[in-house]
Coordinates of C-alpha atoms and ligand atoms in Angstrom, one line a residue:
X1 CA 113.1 13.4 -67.9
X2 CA 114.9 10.0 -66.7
X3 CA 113.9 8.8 -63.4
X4 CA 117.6 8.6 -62.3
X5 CA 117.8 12.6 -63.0
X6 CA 116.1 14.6 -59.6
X7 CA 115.3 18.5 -59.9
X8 CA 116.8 20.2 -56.8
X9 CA 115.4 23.5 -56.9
X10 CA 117.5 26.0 -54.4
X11 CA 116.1 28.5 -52.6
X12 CA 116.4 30.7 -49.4
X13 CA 114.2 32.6 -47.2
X14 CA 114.4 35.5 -49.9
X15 CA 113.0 33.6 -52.5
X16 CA 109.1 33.6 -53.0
X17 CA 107.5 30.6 -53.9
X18 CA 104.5 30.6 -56.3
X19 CA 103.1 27.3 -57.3
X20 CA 105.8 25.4 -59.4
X21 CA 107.6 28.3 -60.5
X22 CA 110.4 29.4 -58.2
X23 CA 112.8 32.0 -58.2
X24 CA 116.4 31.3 -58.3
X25 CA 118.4 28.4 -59.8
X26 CA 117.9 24.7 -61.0
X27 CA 120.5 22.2 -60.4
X28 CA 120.0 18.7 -61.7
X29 CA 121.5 16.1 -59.3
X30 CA 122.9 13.0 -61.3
X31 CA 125.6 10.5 -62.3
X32 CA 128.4 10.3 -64.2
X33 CA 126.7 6.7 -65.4
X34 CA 123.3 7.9 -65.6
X35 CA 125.0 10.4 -67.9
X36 CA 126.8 7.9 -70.0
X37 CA 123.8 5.5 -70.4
X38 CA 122.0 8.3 -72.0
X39 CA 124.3 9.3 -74.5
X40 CA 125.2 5.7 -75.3
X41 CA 121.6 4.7 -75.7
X42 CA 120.7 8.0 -77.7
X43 CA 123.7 7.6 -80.3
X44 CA 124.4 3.5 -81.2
X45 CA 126.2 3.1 -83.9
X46 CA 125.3 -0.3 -85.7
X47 CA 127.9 -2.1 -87.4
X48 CA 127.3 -2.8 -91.3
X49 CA 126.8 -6.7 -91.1
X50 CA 124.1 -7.7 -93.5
X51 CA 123.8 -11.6 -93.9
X52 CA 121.3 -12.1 -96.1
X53 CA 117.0 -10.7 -97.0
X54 CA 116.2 -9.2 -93.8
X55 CA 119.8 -6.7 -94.7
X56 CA 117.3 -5.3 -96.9
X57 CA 115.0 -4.5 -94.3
X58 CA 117.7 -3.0 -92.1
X59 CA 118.7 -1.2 -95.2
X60 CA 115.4 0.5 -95.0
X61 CA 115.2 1.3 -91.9
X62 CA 117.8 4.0 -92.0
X63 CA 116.7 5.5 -95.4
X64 CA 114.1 8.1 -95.4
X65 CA 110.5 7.0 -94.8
X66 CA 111.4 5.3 -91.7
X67 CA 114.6 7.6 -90.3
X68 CA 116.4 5.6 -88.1
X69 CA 118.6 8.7 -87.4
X70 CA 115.3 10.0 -85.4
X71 CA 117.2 7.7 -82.7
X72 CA 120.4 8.5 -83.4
X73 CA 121.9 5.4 -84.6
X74 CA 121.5 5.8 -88.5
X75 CA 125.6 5.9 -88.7
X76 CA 125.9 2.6 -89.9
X77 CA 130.2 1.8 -89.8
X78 CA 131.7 -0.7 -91.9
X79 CA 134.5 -0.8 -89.0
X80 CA 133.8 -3.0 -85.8
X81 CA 136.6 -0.4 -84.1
X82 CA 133.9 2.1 -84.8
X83 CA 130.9 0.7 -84.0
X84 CA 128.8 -0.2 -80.7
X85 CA 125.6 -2.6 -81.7
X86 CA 126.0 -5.5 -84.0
X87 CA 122.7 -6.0 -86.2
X88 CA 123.1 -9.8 -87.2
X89 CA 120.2 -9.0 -90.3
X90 CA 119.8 -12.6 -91.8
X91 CA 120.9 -16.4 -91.4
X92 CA 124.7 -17.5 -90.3
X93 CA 125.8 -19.8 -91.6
X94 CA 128.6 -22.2 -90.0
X95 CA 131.2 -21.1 -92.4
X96 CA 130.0 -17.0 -91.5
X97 CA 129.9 -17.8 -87.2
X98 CA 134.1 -17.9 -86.9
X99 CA 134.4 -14.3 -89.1
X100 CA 131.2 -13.0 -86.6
X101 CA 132.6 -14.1 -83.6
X102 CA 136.2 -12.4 -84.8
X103 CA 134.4 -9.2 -85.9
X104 CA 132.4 -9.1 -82.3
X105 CA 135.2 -9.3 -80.8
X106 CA 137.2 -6.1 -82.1
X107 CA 134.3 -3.9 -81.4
X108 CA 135.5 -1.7 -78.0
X109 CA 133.7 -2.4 -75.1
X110 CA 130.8 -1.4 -74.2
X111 CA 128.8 -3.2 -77.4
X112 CA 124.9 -4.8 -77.5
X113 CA 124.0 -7.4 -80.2
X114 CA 120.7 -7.4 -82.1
X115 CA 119.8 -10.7 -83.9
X116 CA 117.6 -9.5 -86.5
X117 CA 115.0 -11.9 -87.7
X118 CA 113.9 -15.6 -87.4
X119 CA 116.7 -17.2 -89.0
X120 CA 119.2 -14.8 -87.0
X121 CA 117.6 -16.0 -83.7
X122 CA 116.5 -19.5 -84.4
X123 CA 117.4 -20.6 -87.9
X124 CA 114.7 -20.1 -89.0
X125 CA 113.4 -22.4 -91.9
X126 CA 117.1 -23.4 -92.5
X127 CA 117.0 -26.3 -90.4
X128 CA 120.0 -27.6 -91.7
X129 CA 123.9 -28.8 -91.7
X130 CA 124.8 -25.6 -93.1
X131 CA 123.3 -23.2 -90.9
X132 CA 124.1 -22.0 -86.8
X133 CA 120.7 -22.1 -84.9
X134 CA 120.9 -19.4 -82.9
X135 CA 123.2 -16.1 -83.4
X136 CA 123.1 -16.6 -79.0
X137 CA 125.3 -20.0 -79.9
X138 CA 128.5 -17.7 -81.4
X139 CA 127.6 -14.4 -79.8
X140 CA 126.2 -12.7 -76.5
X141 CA 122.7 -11.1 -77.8
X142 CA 120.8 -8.8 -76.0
X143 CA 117.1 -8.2 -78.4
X144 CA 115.3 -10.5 -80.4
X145 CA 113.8 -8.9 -83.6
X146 CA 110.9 -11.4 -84.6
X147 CA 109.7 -11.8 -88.1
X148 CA 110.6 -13.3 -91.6
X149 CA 111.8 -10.7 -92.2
X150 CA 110.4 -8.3 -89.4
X151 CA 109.6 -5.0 -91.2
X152 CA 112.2 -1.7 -90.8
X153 CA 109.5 -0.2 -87.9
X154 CA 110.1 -4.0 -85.6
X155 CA 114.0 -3.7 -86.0
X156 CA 113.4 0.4 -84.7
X157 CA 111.4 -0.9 -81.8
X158 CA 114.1 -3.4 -81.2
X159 CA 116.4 -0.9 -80.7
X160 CA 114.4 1.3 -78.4
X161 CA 114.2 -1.8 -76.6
X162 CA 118.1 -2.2 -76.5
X163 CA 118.2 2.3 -75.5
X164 CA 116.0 1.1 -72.5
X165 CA 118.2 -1.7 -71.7
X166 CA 121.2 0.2 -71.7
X167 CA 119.8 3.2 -69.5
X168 CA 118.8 0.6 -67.1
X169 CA 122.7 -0.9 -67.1
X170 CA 124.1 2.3 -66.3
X171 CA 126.1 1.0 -62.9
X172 CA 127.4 -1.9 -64.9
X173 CA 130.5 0.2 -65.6
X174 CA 132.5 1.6 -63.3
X175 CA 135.9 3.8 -63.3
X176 CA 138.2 2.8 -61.1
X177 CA 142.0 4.0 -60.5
X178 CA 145.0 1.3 -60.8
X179 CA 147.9 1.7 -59.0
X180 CA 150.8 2.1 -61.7
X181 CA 153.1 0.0 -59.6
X182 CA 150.9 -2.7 -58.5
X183 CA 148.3 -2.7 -60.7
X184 CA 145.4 -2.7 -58.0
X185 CA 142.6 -1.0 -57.2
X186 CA 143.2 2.1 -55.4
X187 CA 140.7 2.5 -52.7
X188 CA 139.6 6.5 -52.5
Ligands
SF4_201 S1 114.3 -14.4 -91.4 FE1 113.3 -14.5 -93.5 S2 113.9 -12.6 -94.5 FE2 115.3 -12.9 -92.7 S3 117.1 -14.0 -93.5 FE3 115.6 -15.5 -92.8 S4 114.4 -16.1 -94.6 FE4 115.4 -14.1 -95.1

């Protein structure tokens, strides 16, 4: 169970109790972020954005013998309007970084990027003209998946990382009401 989530267990003078078992109801005490941040974290949806080898690896990761739907996020979309975590699998190239950046940005809010690999996160061996040094130079990214290429099992643990990270956000969002008029915060 989360550490956010407390068991309140209620009970009156009426109701024995014995141990850890208790008569009566359980209510579970939490918040509307706490809830959010676990079903966010427990159902990413990666966006389709192989680059170049280590694709192959993310490939596998989602087909059978290593089941990435065990954390809910084998529904890979090939729409950034339908997807939440960007998997940059493979180098960028200069020419690549513009179209990234563009696709980045029409994924909704909230959205977590994964750079996948050494030439995702560093370049890599392409230490070149043609080739961005960093994914973090075009785009915000929140895990590091080391490796040339890092094997199906390090990009899973990569995003259990990124589920932590997320539970751990949860006040990072807040809803808030606007006044139609105005357009301001409406204090409750
Ligand atoms: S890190 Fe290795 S496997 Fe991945 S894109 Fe670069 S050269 Fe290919």
């Amino acid at each position: 169970m989360p550490r956010r989530i407390e068991t309140v267990v209620l009970h009156d003078s009426t109701t024995p109790i014995i141990g850890d078992v208790q008569k009566g109801g359980n209510v579970i005490l939490t918040t509307v972020d706490s809830l959010l941040a676990q079903a966010r974290a427990n159902s990413l949806w990666p966006l389709t954005f192989g680059l170049a080898c280590c694709a192959i690896e993310m490939m596998s990761a989602s087909a059978a013998r290593f089941d990435l739907a065990r954390f809910g996020s084998e529904a890979f979309r090939a729409s950034p309007r339908q997807a939440d975590v960007m998997i940059i699998a493979g180098r960028l190239s200069k020419k690549m970084a513009p179209v990234l950046r563009q696709i980045y940005d029409q994924m909704p809010e909230p959205k977590w990027v994964i750079s996948m690999g050494a030439c995702a996160s560093s370049g890599g061996v392409y230490n070149n003209y043609a080739i961005v040094q960093g994914a973090d130079q075009v785009v915000p990214v929140d895990v590091y998946v080391p490796g040339c290429p890092p094997s199906p099992d390090a990009l899973i643990y990569g995003i259990m990382k990124l589920q932590e990270k997320i539970k751990k956000e949860s006040g990072r969002y807040k809803i808030i009401e606007l006044n139609p008029r105005t357009n301001e915060e409406v204090t409750v």
